[in-house]
Backbone as XML, in Angstrom:
<?xml version="1.0"?>
<chain id="A" units="angstrom">
  <residue number="1" name="MET">
    <atom name="N" x="-25.840" y="-8.902" z="-0.475"/>
    <atom name="CA" x="-24.878" y="-8.019" z="-1.855"/>
    <atom name="C" x="-23.793" y="-7.430" z="-0.240"/>
  </residue>
  <residue number="2" name="PHE">
    <atom name="N" x="-24.510" y="-6.938" z="0.270"/>
    <atom name="CA" x="-23.428" y="-6.815" z="1.678"/>
    <atom name="C" x="-22.156" y="-7.392" z="2.148"/>
  </residue>
  <residue number="3" name="ARG">
    <atom name="N" x="-23.108" y="-8.743" z="2.767"/>
    <atom name="CA" x="-22.019" y="-9.509" z="2.787"/>
    <atom name="C" x="-20.946" y="-10.169" z="2.005"/>
  </residue>
  <residue number="4" name="GLU">
    <atom name="N" x="-20.869" y="-10.040" z="0.807"/>
    <atom name="CA" x="-20.582" y="-10.824" z="-0.731"/>
    <atom name="C" x="-19.273" y="-9.375" z="-0.563"/>
  </residue>
  <residue number="5" name="LEU">
    <atom name="N" x="-19.482" y="-8.729" z="-0.432"/>
    <atom name="CA" x="-18.996" y="-6.667" z="0.212"/>
    <atom name="C" x="-18.024" y="-6.998" z="0.726"/>
  </residue>
  <residue number="6" name="ALA">
    <atom name="N" x="-18.215" y="-7.212" z="1.998"/>
    <atom name="CA" x="-17.473" y="-7.163" z="2.746"/>
    <atom name="C" x="-16.874" y="-8.297" z="3.192"/>
  </residue>
  <residue number="7" name="SER">
    <atom name="N" x="-17.120" y="-9.255" z="2.562"/>
    <atom name="CA" x="-15.892" y="-10.008" z="2.582"/>
    <atom name="C" x="-14.890" y="-9.843" z="1.580"/>
  </residue>
  <residue number="8" name="LYS">
    <atom name="N" x="-15.435" y="-8.758" z="0.523"/>
    <atom name="CA" x="-13.659" y="-8.691" z="-0.906"/>
    <atom name="C" x="-12.863" y="-7.862" z="-0.263"/>
  </residue>
  <residue number="9" name="THR">
    <atom name="N" x="-14.145" y="-6.857" z="0.669"/>
    <atom name="CA" x="-13.495" y="-5.850" z="1.329"/>
    <atom name="C" x="-11.945" y="-6.576" z="1.989"/>
  </residue>
  <residue number="10" name="TRP">
    <atom name="N" x="-12.559" y="-7.321" z="2.982"/>
    <atom name="CA" x="-12.177" y="-7.519" z="3.788"/>
    <atom name="C" x="-10.607" y="-8.669" z="3.540"/>
  </residue>
  <residue number="11" name="GLY">
    <atom name="N" x="-10.559" y="-9.329" z="2.578"/>
    <atom name="CA" x="-9.734" y="-9.954" z="1.577"/>
    <atom name="C" x="-8.944" y="-8.917" z="1.063"/>
  </residue>
  <residue number="12" name="THR">
    <atom name="N" x="-9.083" y="-7.978" z="0.585"/>
    <atom name="CA" x="-8.305" y="-6.609" z="-0.170"/>
    <atom name="C" x="-7.582" y="-6.083" z="0.627"/>
  </residue>
  <residue number="13" name="ALA">
    <atom name="N" x="-8.423" y="-5.734" z="1.811"/>
    <atom name="CA" x="-7.230" y="-5.126" z="3.104"/>
    <atom name="C" x="-6.719" y="-5.887" z="3.354"/>
  </residue>
  <residue number="14" name="ARG">
    <atom name="N" x="-6.856" y="-6.786" z="3.561"/>
    <atom name="CA" x="-5.939" y="-8.083" z="4.392"/>
    <atom name="C" x="-4.433" y="-7.878" z="3.015"/>
  </residue>
  <residue number="15" name="SER">
    <atom name="N" x="-4.967" y="-7.748" z="2.034"/>
    <atom name="CA" x="-3.800" y="-8.403" z="0.914"/>
    <atom name="C" x="-2.990" y="-6.770" z="0.979"/>
  </residue>
  <residue number="16" name="PHE">
    <atom name="N" x="-3.988" y="-5.731" z="1.168"/>
    <atom name="CA" x="-2.884" y="-4.774" z="0.902"/>
    <atom name="C" x="-2.006" y="-4.393" z="2.094"/>
  </residue>
  <residue number="17" name="GLY">
    <atom name="N" x="-2.213" y="-4.813" z="3.232"/>
    <atom name="CA" x="-1.768" y="-4.821" z="4.916"/>
    <atom name="C" x="-0.650" y="-5.380" z="4.400"/>
  </residue>
  <residue number="18" name="LYS">
    <atom name="N" x="-0.671" y="-7.038" z="3.868"/>
    <atom name="CA" x="0.314" y="-8.081" z="3.644"/>
    <atom name="C" x="1.301" y="-7.286" z="2.857"/>
  </residue>
  <residue number="19" name="ILE">
    <atom name="N" x="0.657" y="-6.953" z="2.155"/>
    <atom name="CA" x="2.024" y="-5.989" z="1.474"/>
    <atom name="C" x="2.935" y="-5.017" z="1.218"/>
  </residue>
  <residue number="20" name="GLY">
    <atom name="N" x="2.031" y="-3.658" z="2.755"/>
    <atom name="CA" x="2.732" y="-2.817" z="3.257"/>
    <atom name="C" x="3.787" y="-3.709" z="4.277"/>
  </residue>
  <residue number="21" name="LEU">
    <atom name="N" x="3.525" y="-5.160" z="4.883"/>
    <atom name="CA" x="4.388" y="-5.124" z="5.786"/>
    <atom name="C" x="5.793" y="-5.488" z="5.050"/>
  </residue>
  <residue number="22" name="ILE">
    <atom name="N" x="5.702" y="-6.785" z="4.450"/>
    <atom name="CA" x="6.568" y="-6.633" z="3.529"/>
    <atom name="C" x="7.696" y="-5.958" z="3.185"/>
  </residue>
  <residue number="23" name="PHE">
    <atom name="N" x="7.131" y="-4.379" z="2.300"/>
    <atom name="CA" x="8.053" y="-3.357" z="2.087"/>
    <atom name="C" x="8.499" y="-2.832" z="3.255"/>
  </residue>
  <residue number="24" name="SER">
    <atom name="N" x="7.742" y="-2.607" z="4.041"/>
    <atom name="CA" x="8.033" y="-1.680" z="5.101"/>
    <atom name="C" x="9.334" y="-2.705" z="5.909"/>
  </residue>
  <residue number="25" name="ALA">
    <atom name="N" x="8.904" y="-3.929" z="5.984"/>
    <atom name="CA" x="10.321" y="-4.516" z="7.078"/>
    <atom name="C" x="10.741" y="-4.716" z="5.613"/>
  </residue>
  <residue number="26" name="ALA">
    <atom name="N" x="11.340" y="-4.805" z="4.740"/>
    <atom name="CA" x="12.179" y="-4.962" z="3.777"/>
    <atom name="C" x="13.068" y="-3.317" z="3.704"/>
  </residue>
  <residue number="27" name="GLU">
    <atom name="N" x="12.197" y="-2.166" z="3.553"/>
    <atom name="CA" x="12.857" y="-1.258" z="3.536"/>
    <atom name="C" x="13.408" y="-1.396" z="4.888"/>
  </residue>
  <residue number="28" name="CYS">
    <atom name="N" x="13.123" y="-0.693" z="5.918"/>
    <atom name="CA" x="13.981" y="-0.443" z="7.459"/>
    <atom name="C" x="14.955" y="-1.407" z="7.532"/>
  </residue>
  <residue number="29" name="THR">
    <atom name="N" x="15.030" y="-3.115" z="6.677"/>
    <atom name="CA" x="16.024" y="-4.009" z="7.017"/>
    <atom name="C" x="16.897" y="-3.621" z="6.261"/>
  </residue>
  <residue number="30" name="VAL">
    <atom name="N" x="16.633" y="-2.861" z="4.445"/>
    <atom name="CA" x="17.862" y="-2.388" z="3.496"/>
    <atom name="C" x="18.206" y="-1.351" z="4.326"/>
  </residue>
  <residue number="31" name="GLU">
    <atom name="N" x="17.792" y="-0.239" z="5.153"/>
    <atom name="CA" x="18.188" y="1.324" z="5.310"/>
    <atom name="C" x="19.186" y="0.845" z="6.410"/>
  </residue>
  <residue number="32" name="GLY">
    <atom name="N" x="19.019" y="0.065" z="7.431"/>
    <atom name="CA" x="19.551" y="-0.218" z="8.575"/>
    <atom name="C" x="20.803" y="-1.187" z="8.618"/>
  </residue>
  <residue number="33" name="TYR">
    <atom name="N" x="20.345" y="-2.605" z="7.243"/>
    <atom name="CA" x="22.539" y="-2.278" z="5.999"/>
    <atom name="C" x="22.686" y="-1.702" z="5.628"/>
  </residue>
  <residue number="34" name="ARG">
    <atom name="N" x="22.258" y="-0.734" z="5.270"/>
    <atom name="CA" x="23.039" y="0.691" z="4.750"/>
    <atom name="C" x="23.676" y="1.817" z="4.793"/>
  </residue>
  <residue number="35" name="ALA">
    <atom name="N" x="22.535" y="2.022" z="6.191"/>
    <atom name="CA" x="23.162" y="2.904" z="7.266"/>
    <atom name="C" x="22.872" y="4.503" z="6.274"/>
  </residue>
  <residue number="36" name="ARG">
    <atom name="N" x="21.966" y="4.413" z="5.339"/>
    <atom name="CA" x="21.024" y="5.418" z="4.424"/>
    <atom name="C" x="20.133" y="5.354" z="4.431"/>
  </residue>
  <residue number="37" name="HIS">
    <atom name="N" x="19.588" y="7.040" z="4.337"/>
    <atom name="CA" x="17.820" y="7.125" z="3.841"/>
    <atom name="C" x="17.913" y="7.393" z="2.241"/>
  </residue>
  <residue number="38" name="ASP">
    <atom name="N" x="17.783" y="6.731" z="1.192"/>
    <atom name="CA" x="17.616" y="6.839" z="-0.033"/>
    <atom name="C" x="16.501" y="6.712" z="-0.920"/>
  </residue>
  <residue number="39" name="ILE">
    <atom name="N" x="16.812" y="6.883" z="-1.943"/>
    <atom name="CA" x="15.290" y="6.240" z="-3.189"/>
    <atom name="C" x="16.328" y="4.875" z="-3.083"/>
  </residue>
  <residue number="40" name="GLY">
    <atom name="N" x="17.502" y="4.060" z="-3.129"/>
    <atom name="CA" x="17.982" y="3.204" z="-3.355"/>
    <atom name="C" x="17.106" y="1.800" z="-2.588"/>
  </residue>
  <residue number="41" name="ASN">
    <atom name="N" x="16.903" y="2.530" z="-1.376"/>
    <atom name="CA" x="16.368" y="1.455" z="-0.199"/>
    <atom name="C" x="14.651" y="1.387" z="-0.770"/>
  </residue>
  <residue number="42" name="THR">
    <atom name="N" x="14.418" y="2.427" z="-1.016"/>
    <atom name="CA" x="13.329" y="2.170" z="-1.906"/>
    <atom name="C" x="13.067" y="0.803" z="-3.007"/>
  </residue>
  <residue number="43" name="VAL">
    <atom name="N" x="14.224" y="0.919" z="-3.654"/>
    <atom name="CA" x="13.588" y="0.134" z="-4.704"/>
    <atom name="C" x="14.071" y="-1.077" z="-4.446"/>
  </residue>
  <residue number="44" name="ALA">
    <atom name="N" x="15.456" y="-1.333" z="-3.652"/>
    <atom name="CA" x="15.378" y="-2.575" z="-3.450"/>
    <atom name="C" x="14.115" y="-3.329" z="-2.518"/>
  </residue>
  <residue number="45" name="ALA">
    <atom name="N" x="13.571" y="-2.485" z="-1.687"/>
    <atom name="CA" x="12.528" y="-3.429" z="-1.341"/>
    <atom name="C" x="11.709" y="-2.946" z="-1.933"/>
  </residue>
  <residue number="46" name="GLY">
    <atom name="N" x="11.195" y="-2.621" z="-2.892"/>
    <atom name="CA" x="10.560" y="-2.874" z="-4.060"/>
    <atom name="C" x="10.642" y="-4.154" z="-4.334"/>
  </residue>
  <residue number="47" name="CYS">
    <atom name="N" x="12.271" y="-3.874" z="-5.242"/>
    <atom name="CA" x="12.200" y="-5.669" z="-5.691"/>
    <atom name="C" x="12.218" y="-7.322" z="-4.837"/>
  </residue>
  <residue number="48" name="PHE">
    <atom name="N" x="12.478" y="-6.538" z="-3.470"/>
    <atom name="CA" x="12.460" y="-7.557" z="-2.641"/>
    <atom name="C" x="10.723" y="-8.181" z="-2.815"/>
  </residue>
  <residue number="49" name="THR">
    <atom name="N" x="9.848" y="-6.913" z="-2.300"/>
    <atom name="CA" x="8.720" y="-6.864" z="-2.281"/>
    <atom name="C" x="7.720" y="-7.942" z="-3.254"/>
  </residue>
  <residue number="50" name="GLY">
    <atom name="N" x="8.485" y="-7.226" z="-4.593"/>
    <atom name="CA" x="7.397" y="-8.003" z="-5.891"/>
    <atom name="C" x="8.465" y="-9.615" z="-6.301"/>
  </residue>
  <residue number="51" name="ALA">
    <atom name="N" x="9.644" y="-9.612" z="-6.266"/>
    <atom name="CA" x="10.088" y="-11.498" z="-5.894"/>
    <atom name="C" x="9.517" y="-11.879" z="-5.096"/>
  </residue>
  <residue number="52" name="TRP">
    <atom name="N" x="9.231" y="-11.346" z="-3.936"/>
    <atom name="CA" x="7.889" y="-11.986" z="-2.685"/>
    <atom name="C" x="7.180" y="-12.933" z="-3.379"/>
  </residue>
  <residue number="53" name="LEU">
    <atom name="N" x="6.537" y="-11.874" z="-3.721"/>
    <atom name="CA" x="5.095" y="-12.475" z="-4.161"/>
    <atom name="C" x="5.068" y="-13.206" z="-5.468"/>
  </residue>
  <residue number="54" name="GLY">
    <atom name="N" x="5.754" y="-12.699" z="-6.193"/>
    <atom name="CA" x="5.620" y="-13.652" z="-7.197"/>
    <atom name="C" x="6.404" y="-15.067" z="-7.121"/>
  </residue>
  <residue number="55" name="ARG">
    <atom name="N" x="7.204" y="-15.687" z="-6.113"/>
    <atom name="CA" x="8.005" y="-16.715" z="-5.658"/>
    <atom name="C" x="7.525" y="-17.350" z="-5.659"/>
  </residue>
  <residue number="56" name="GLU">
    <atom name="N" x="5.784" y="-17.834" z="-5.706"/>
    <atom name="CA" x="5.583" y="-19.127" z="-6.710"/>
    <atom name="C" x="5.400" y="-19.090" z="-7.537"/>
  </residue>
  <residue number="57" name="GLY">
    <atom name="N" x="5.677" y="-18.260" z="-8.383"/>
    <atom name="CA" x="5.010" y="-18.423" z="-10.019"/>
    <atom name="C" x="6.079" y="-19.126" z="-10.360"/>
  </residue>
  <residue number="58" name="GLY">
    <atom name="N" x="7.391" y="-19.312" z="-9.688"/>
    <atom name="CA" x="8.777" y="-19.314" z="-10.324"/>
    <atom name="C" x="9.584" y="-18.075" z="-10.559"/>
  </residue>
  <residue number="59" name="PRO">
    <atom name="N" x="11.163" y="-18.440" z="-11.387"/>
    <atom name="CA" x="11.313" y="-17.333" z="-11.423"/>
    <atom name="C" x="11.164" y="-16.411" z="-12.090"/>
  </residue>
  <residue number="60" name="ARG">
    <atom name="N" x="10.682" y="-16.589" z="-12.874"/>
    <atom name="CA" x="10.337" y="-15.629" z="-13.730"/>
    <atom name="C" x="9.507" y="-15.067" z="-13.652"/>
  </residue>
  <residue number="61" name="ALA">
    <atom name="N" x="8.554" y="-15.089" z="-12.800"/>
    <atom name="CA" x="7.406" y="-14.056" z="-12.165"/>
    <atom name="C" x="7.757" y="-13.853" z="-10.879"/>
  </residue>
  <residue number="62" name="ALA">
    <atom name="N" x="8.965" y="-14.597" z="-9.770"/>
    <atom name="CA" x="9.681" y="-13.502" z="-9.231"/>
    <atom name="C" x="10.520" y="-12.281" z="-10.218"/>
  </residue>
  <residue number="63" name="ALA">
    <atom name="N" x="11.663" y="-12.376" z="-10.979"/>
    <atom name="CA" x="12.202" y="-11.623" z="-11.840"/>
    <atom name="C" x="11.875" y="-10.530" z="-12.020"/>
  </residue>
  <residue number="64" name="ALA">
    <atom name="N" x="10.532" y="-10.696" z="-12.782"/>
    <atom name="CA" x="8.962" y="-9.753" z="-12.798"/>
    <atom name="C" x="8.474" y="-8.646" z="-11.773"/>
  </residue>
  <residue number="65" name="GLY">
    <atom name="N" x="7.916" y="-9.769" z="-10.848"/>
    <atom name="CA" x="7.547" y="-8.766" z="-9.898"/>
    <atom name="C" x="8.713" y="-8.086" z="-9.161"/>
  </residue>
  <residue number="66" name="CYS">
    <atom name="N" x="9.980" y="-8.535" z="-9.509"/>
    <atom name="CA" x="10.836" y="-7.472" z="-8.869"/>
    <atom name="C" x="11.199" y="-5.911" z="-9.398"/>
  </residue>
  <residue number="67" name="VAL">
    <atom name="N" x="11.234" y="-6.020" z="-10.636"/>
    <atom name="CA" x="11.419" y="-5.510" z="-11.644"/>
    <atom name="C" x="10.491" y="-4.388" z="-11.825"/>
  </residue>
  <residue number="68" name="GLY">
    <atom name="N" x="9.090" y="-5.377" z="-11.513"/>
    <atom name="CA" x="7.386" y="-4.448" z="-12.195"/>
    <atom name="C" x="7.993" y="-3.794" z="-10.673"/>
  </residue>
  <residue number="69" name="PHE">
    <atom name="N" x="7.831" y="-4.094" z="-9.406"/>
    <atom name="CA" x="7.395" y="-3.071" z="-7.841"/>
    <atom name="C" x="8.276" y="-2.279" z="-8.277"/>
  </residue>
  <residue number="70" name="ALA">
    <atom name="N" x="9.732" y="-2.739" z="-8.014"/>
    <atom name="CA" x="10.832" y="-1.750" z="-7.962"/>
    <atom name="C" x="10.709" y="-0.387" z="-8.240"/>
  </residue>
  <residue number="71" name="ALA">
    <atom name="N" x="10.227" y="-1.085" z="-10.259"/>
    <atom name="CA" x="9.908" y="0.050" z="-10.819"/>
    <atom name="C" x="8.827" y="1.265" z="-10.366"/>
  </residue>
  <residue number="72" name="PHE">
    <atom name="N" x="8.168" y="0.852" z="-9.596"/>
    <atom name="CA" x="6.975" y="1.512" z="-9.314"/>
    <atom name="C" x="7.119" y="1.776" z="-8.141"/>
  </residue>
  <residue number="73" name="SER">
    <atom name="N" x="7.692" y="1.469" z="-7.419"/>
    <atom name="CA" x="8.258" y="1.983" z="-5.952"/>
    <atom name="C" x="8.676" y="3.472" z="-6.576"/>
  </residue>
  <residue number="74" name="ALA">
    <atom name="N" x="10.013" y="2.964" z="-7.367"/>
    <atom name="CA" x="10.592" y="4.394" z="-7.359"/>
    <atom name="C" x="10.476" y="5.618" z="-8.423"/>
  </residue>
  <residue number="75" name="ALA">
    <atom name="N" x="8.879" y="5.082" z="-9.296"/>
    <atom name="CA" x="8.692" y="6.185" z="-9.770"/>
    <atom name="C" x="7.510" y="6.938" z="-8.438"/>
  </residue>
  <residue number="76" name="ILE">
    <atom name="N" x="7.208" y="6.320" z="-7.687"/>
    <atom name="CA" x="5.648" y="6.916" z="-6.350"/>
    <atom name="C" x="7.104" y="8.084" z="-5.692"/>
  </residue>
</chain>
């Protein structure tokens, strides 16, 4: 039971780290390009992250990921 828990925990941590890396890189890039620190950077980074994560599902999945992650980023 503990081995299974450890493997699932490691997989979740890896996924969370991947999402954090993509989001942080996108936000820093957008902020550097816009030369401003505001909510627009967060929304744009959320859109990019959601689209990147949904890219394998096709254009609709990427668009849905963009909208969903951008809205979640703005809400937070």
